[in-house]
MMTF fields as JSON, N, C-alpha, C and O atoms, coordinates in Angstrom:
{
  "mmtfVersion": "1.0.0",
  "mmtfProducer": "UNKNOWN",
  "numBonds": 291,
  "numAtoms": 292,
  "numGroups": 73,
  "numChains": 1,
  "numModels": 1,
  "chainsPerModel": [1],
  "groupsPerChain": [73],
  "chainIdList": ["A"],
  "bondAtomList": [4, 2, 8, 6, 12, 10, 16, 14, 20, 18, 24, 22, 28, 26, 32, 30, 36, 34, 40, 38, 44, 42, 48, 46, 52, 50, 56, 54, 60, 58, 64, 62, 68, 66, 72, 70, 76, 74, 80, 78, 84, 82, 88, 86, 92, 90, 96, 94, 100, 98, 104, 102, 108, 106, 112, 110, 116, 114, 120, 118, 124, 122, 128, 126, 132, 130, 136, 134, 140, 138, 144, 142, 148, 146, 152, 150, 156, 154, 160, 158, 164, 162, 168, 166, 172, 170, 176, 174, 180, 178, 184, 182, 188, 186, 192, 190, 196, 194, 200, 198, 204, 202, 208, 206, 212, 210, 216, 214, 220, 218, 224, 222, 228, 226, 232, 230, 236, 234, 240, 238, 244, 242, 248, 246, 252, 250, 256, 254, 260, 258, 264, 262, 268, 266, 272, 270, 276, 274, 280, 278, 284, 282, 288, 286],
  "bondOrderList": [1, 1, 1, 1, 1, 1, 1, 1, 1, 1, 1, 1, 1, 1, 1, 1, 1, 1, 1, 1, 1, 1, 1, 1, 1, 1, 1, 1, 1, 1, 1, 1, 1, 1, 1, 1, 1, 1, 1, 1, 1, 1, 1, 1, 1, 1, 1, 1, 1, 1, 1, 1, 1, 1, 1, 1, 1, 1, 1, 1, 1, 1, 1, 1, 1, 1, 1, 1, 1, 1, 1, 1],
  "groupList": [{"groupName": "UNK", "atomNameList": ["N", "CA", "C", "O"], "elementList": ["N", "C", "C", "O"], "formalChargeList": [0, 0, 0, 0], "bondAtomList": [1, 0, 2, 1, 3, 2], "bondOrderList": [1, 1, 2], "singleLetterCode": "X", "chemCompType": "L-PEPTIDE LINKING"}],
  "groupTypeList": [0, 0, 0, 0, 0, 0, 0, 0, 0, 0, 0, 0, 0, 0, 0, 0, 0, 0, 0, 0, 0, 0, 0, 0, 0, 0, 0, 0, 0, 0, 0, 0, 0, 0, 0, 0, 0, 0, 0, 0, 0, 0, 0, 0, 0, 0, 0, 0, 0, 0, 0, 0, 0, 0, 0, 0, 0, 0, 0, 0, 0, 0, 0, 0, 0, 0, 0, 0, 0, 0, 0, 0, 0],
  "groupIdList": [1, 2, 3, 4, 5, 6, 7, 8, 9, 10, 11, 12, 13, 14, 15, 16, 17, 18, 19, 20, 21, 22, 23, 24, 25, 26, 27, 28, 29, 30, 31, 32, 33, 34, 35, 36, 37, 38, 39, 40, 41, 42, 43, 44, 45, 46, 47, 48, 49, 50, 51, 52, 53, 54, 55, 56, 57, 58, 59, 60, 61, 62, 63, 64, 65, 66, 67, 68, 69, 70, 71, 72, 73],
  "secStructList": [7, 2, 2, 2, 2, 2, 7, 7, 4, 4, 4, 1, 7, 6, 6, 2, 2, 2, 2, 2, 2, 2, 2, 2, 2, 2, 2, 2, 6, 6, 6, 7, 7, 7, 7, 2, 2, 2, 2, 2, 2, 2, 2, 2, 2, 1, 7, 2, 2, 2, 2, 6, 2, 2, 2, 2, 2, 2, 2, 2, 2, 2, 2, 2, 2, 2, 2, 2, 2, 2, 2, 6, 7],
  "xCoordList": [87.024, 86.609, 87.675, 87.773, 88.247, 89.103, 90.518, 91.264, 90.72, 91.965, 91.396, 92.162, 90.347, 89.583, 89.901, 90.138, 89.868, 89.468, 91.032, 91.297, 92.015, 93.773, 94.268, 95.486, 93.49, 94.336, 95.632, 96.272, 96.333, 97.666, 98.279, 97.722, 98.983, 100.075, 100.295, 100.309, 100.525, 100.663, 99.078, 99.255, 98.17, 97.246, 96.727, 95.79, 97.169, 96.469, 97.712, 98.726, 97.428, 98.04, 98.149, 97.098, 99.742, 99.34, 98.705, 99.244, 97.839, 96.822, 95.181, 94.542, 94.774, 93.994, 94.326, 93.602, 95.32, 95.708, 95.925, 96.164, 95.753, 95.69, 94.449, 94.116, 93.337, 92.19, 91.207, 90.09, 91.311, 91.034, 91.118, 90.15, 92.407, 92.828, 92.362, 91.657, 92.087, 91.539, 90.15, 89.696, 89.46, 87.763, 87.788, 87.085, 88.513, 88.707, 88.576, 87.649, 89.454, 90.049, 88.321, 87.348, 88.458, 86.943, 85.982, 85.501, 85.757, 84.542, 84.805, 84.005, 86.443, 86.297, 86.67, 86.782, 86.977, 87.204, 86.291, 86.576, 84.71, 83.536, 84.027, 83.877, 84.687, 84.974, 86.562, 87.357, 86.605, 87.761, 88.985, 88.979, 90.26, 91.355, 92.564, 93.086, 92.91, 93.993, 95.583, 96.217, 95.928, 96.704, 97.042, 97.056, 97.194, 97.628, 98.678, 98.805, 99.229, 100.036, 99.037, 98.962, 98.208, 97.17, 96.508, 96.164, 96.279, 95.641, 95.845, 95.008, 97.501, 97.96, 98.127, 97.827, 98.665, 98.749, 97.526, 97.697, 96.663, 95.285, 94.927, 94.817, 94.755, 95.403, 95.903, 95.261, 97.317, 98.47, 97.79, 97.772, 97.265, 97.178, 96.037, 96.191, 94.781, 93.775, 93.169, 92.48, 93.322, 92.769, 90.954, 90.241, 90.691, 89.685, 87.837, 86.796, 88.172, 86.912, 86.974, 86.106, 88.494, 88.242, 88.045, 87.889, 88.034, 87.583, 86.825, 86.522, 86.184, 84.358, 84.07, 83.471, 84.1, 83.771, 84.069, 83.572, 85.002, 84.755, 84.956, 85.614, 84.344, 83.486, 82.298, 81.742, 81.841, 80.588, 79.96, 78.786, 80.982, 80.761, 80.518, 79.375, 81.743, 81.561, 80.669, 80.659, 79.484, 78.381, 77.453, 76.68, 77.52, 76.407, 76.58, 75.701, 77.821, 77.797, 77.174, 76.219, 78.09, 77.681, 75.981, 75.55, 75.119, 73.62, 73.081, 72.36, 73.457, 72.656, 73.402, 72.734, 74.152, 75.037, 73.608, 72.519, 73.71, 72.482, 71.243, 70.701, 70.984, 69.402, 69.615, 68.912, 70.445, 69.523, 70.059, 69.665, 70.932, 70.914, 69.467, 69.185, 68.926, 67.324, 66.505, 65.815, 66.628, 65.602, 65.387, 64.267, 67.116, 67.089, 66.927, 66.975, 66.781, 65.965, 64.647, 64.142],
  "yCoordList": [52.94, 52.798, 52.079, 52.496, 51.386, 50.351, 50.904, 50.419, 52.181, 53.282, 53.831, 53.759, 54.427, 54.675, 54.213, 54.828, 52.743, 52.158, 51.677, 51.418, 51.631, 51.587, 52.684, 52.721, 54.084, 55.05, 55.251, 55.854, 54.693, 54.282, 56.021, 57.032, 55.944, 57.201, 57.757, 58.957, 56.592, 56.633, 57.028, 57.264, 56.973, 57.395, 58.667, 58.897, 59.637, 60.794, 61.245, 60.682, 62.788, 63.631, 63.986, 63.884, 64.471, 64.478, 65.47, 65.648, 66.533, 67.374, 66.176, 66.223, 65.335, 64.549, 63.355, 62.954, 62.924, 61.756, 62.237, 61.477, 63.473, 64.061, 64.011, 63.454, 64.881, 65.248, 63.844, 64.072, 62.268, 61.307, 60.753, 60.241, 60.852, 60.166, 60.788, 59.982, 62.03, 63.012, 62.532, 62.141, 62.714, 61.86, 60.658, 60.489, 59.96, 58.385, 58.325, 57.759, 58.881, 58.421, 59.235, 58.647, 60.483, 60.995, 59.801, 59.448, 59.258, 58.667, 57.493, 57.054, 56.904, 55.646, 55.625, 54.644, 57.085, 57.413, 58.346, 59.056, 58.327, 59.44, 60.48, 60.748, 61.198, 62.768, 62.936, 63.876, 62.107, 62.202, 61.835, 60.888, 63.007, 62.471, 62.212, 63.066, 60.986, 60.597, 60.549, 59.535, 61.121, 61.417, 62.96, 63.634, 63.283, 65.039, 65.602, 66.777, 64.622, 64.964, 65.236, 66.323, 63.918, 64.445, 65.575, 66.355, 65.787, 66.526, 67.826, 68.538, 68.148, 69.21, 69.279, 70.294, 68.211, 68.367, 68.832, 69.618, 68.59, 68.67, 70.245, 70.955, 70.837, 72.255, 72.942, 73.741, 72.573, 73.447, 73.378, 74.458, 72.342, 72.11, 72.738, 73.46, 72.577, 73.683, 74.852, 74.661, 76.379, 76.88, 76.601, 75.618, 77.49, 76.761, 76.853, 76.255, 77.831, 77.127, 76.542, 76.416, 75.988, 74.334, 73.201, 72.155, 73.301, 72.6, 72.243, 71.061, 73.286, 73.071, 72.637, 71.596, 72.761, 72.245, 70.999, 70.277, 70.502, 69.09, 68.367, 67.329, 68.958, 68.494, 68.08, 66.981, 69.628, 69.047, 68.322, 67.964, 68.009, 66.82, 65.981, 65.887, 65.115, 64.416, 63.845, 62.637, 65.048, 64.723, 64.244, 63.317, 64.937, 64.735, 63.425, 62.633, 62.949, 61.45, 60.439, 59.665, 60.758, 60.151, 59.67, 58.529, 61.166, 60.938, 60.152, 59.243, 60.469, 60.001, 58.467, 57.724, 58.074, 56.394, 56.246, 55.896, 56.401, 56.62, 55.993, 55.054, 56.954, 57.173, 55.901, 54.899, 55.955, 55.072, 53.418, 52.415, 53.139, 52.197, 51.909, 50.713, 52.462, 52.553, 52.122, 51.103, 52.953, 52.711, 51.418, 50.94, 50.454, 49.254, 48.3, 47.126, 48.494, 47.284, 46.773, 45.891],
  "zCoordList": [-39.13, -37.757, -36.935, -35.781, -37.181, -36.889, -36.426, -35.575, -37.297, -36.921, -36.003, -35.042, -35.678, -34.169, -32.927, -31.887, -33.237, -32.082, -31.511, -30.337, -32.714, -31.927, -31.985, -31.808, -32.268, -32.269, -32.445, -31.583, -33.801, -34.398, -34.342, -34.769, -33.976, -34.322, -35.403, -35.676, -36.226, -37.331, -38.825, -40.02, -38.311, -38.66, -38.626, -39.39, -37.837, -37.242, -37.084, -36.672, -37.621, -37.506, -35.602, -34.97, -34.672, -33.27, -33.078, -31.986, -33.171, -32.868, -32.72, -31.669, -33.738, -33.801, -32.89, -31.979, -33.194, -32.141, -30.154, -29.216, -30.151, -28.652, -28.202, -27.155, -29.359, -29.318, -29.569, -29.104, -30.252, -30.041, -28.75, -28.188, -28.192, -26.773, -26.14, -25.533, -25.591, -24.787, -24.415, -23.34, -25.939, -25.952, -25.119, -24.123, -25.521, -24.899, -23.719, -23.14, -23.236, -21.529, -20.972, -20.498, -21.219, -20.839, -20.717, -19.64, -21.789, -21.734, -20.793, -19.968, -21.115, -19.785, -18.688, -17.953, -18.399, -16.849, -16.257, -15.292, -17.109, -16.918, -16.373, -15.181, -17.223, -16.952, -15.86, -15.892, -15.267, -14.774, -15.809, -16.595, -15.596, -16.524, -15.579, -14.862, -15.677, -15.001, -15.445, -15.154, -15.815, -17.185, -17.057, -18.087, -16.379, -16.336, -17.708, -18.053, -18.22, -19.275, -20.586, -21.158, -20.986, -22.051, -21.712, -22.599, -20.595, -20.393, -20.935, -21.49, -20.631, -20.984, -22.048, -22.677, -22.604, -24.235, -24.902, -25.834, -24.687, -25.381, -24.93, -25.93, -23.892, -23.534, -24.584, -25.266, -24.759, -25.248, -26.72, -27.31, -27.354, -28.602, -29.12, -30.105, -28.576, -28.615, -28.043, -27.041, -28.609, -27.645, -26.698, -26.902, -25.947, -25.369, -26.162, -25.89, -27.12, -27.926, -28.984, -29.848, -28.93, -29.799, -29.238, -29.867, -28.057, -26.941, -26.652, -26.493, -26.464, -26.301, -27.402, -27.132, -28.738, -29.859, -29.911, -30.775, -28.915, -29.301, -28.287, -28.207, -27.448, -26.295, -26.833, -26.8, -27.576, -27.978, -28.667, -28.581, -29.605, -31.049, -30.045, -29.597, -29.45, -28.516, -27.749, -27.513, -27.101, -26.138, -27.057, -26.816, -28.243, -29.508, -29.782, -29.443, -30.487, -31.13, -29.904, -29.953, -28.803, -27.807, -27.515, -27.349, -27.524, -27.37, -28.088, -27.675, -29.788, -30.68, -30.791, -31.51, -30.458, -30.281, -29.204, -29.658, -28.497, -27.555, -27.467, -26.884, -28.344, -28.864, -30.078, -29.941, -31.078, -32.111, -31.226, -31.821, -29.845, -29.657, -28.543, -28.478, -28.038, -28.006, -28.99, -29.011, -29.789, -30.999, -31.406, -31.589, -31.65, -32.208, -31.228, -31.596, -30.284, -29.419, -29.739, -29.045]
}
């Protein structure tokens, strides 16, 4: 988890380390990407229904992070 959260270079292959950072900035710039370069990279690197695929992982972990942080209240 911890390689997650510094997204080391050195950890991740750069297809994963694009597609990590990509997630990221999404989530802390709510959908806006400010970064036109990741942007593209992440583009060039996947076509567009690997994209959506992990978009959609994404929305998923996201919900259920979500939901069971509901639950444990």
């Amino acid at each position: 988890m911890k390689d997650l959260v510094a997204l080391s270079p050195d950890r991740f292959a750069r297809r994963e380390q694009v597609a990590l950072q990509w997630v990221k900035t999404y989530l802390l710039y709510e959908g806006t990407m400010p970064d036109p370069v990741l942007n593209t990279d992440f583009e060039g690197l996947y076509a567009s229904t690997e994209r959506v695929d992990i978009f959609a992982v994404f929305k998923l972990m996201l919900f259920f992070n979500m939901l069971a942080s509901t639950i444990n209240k």
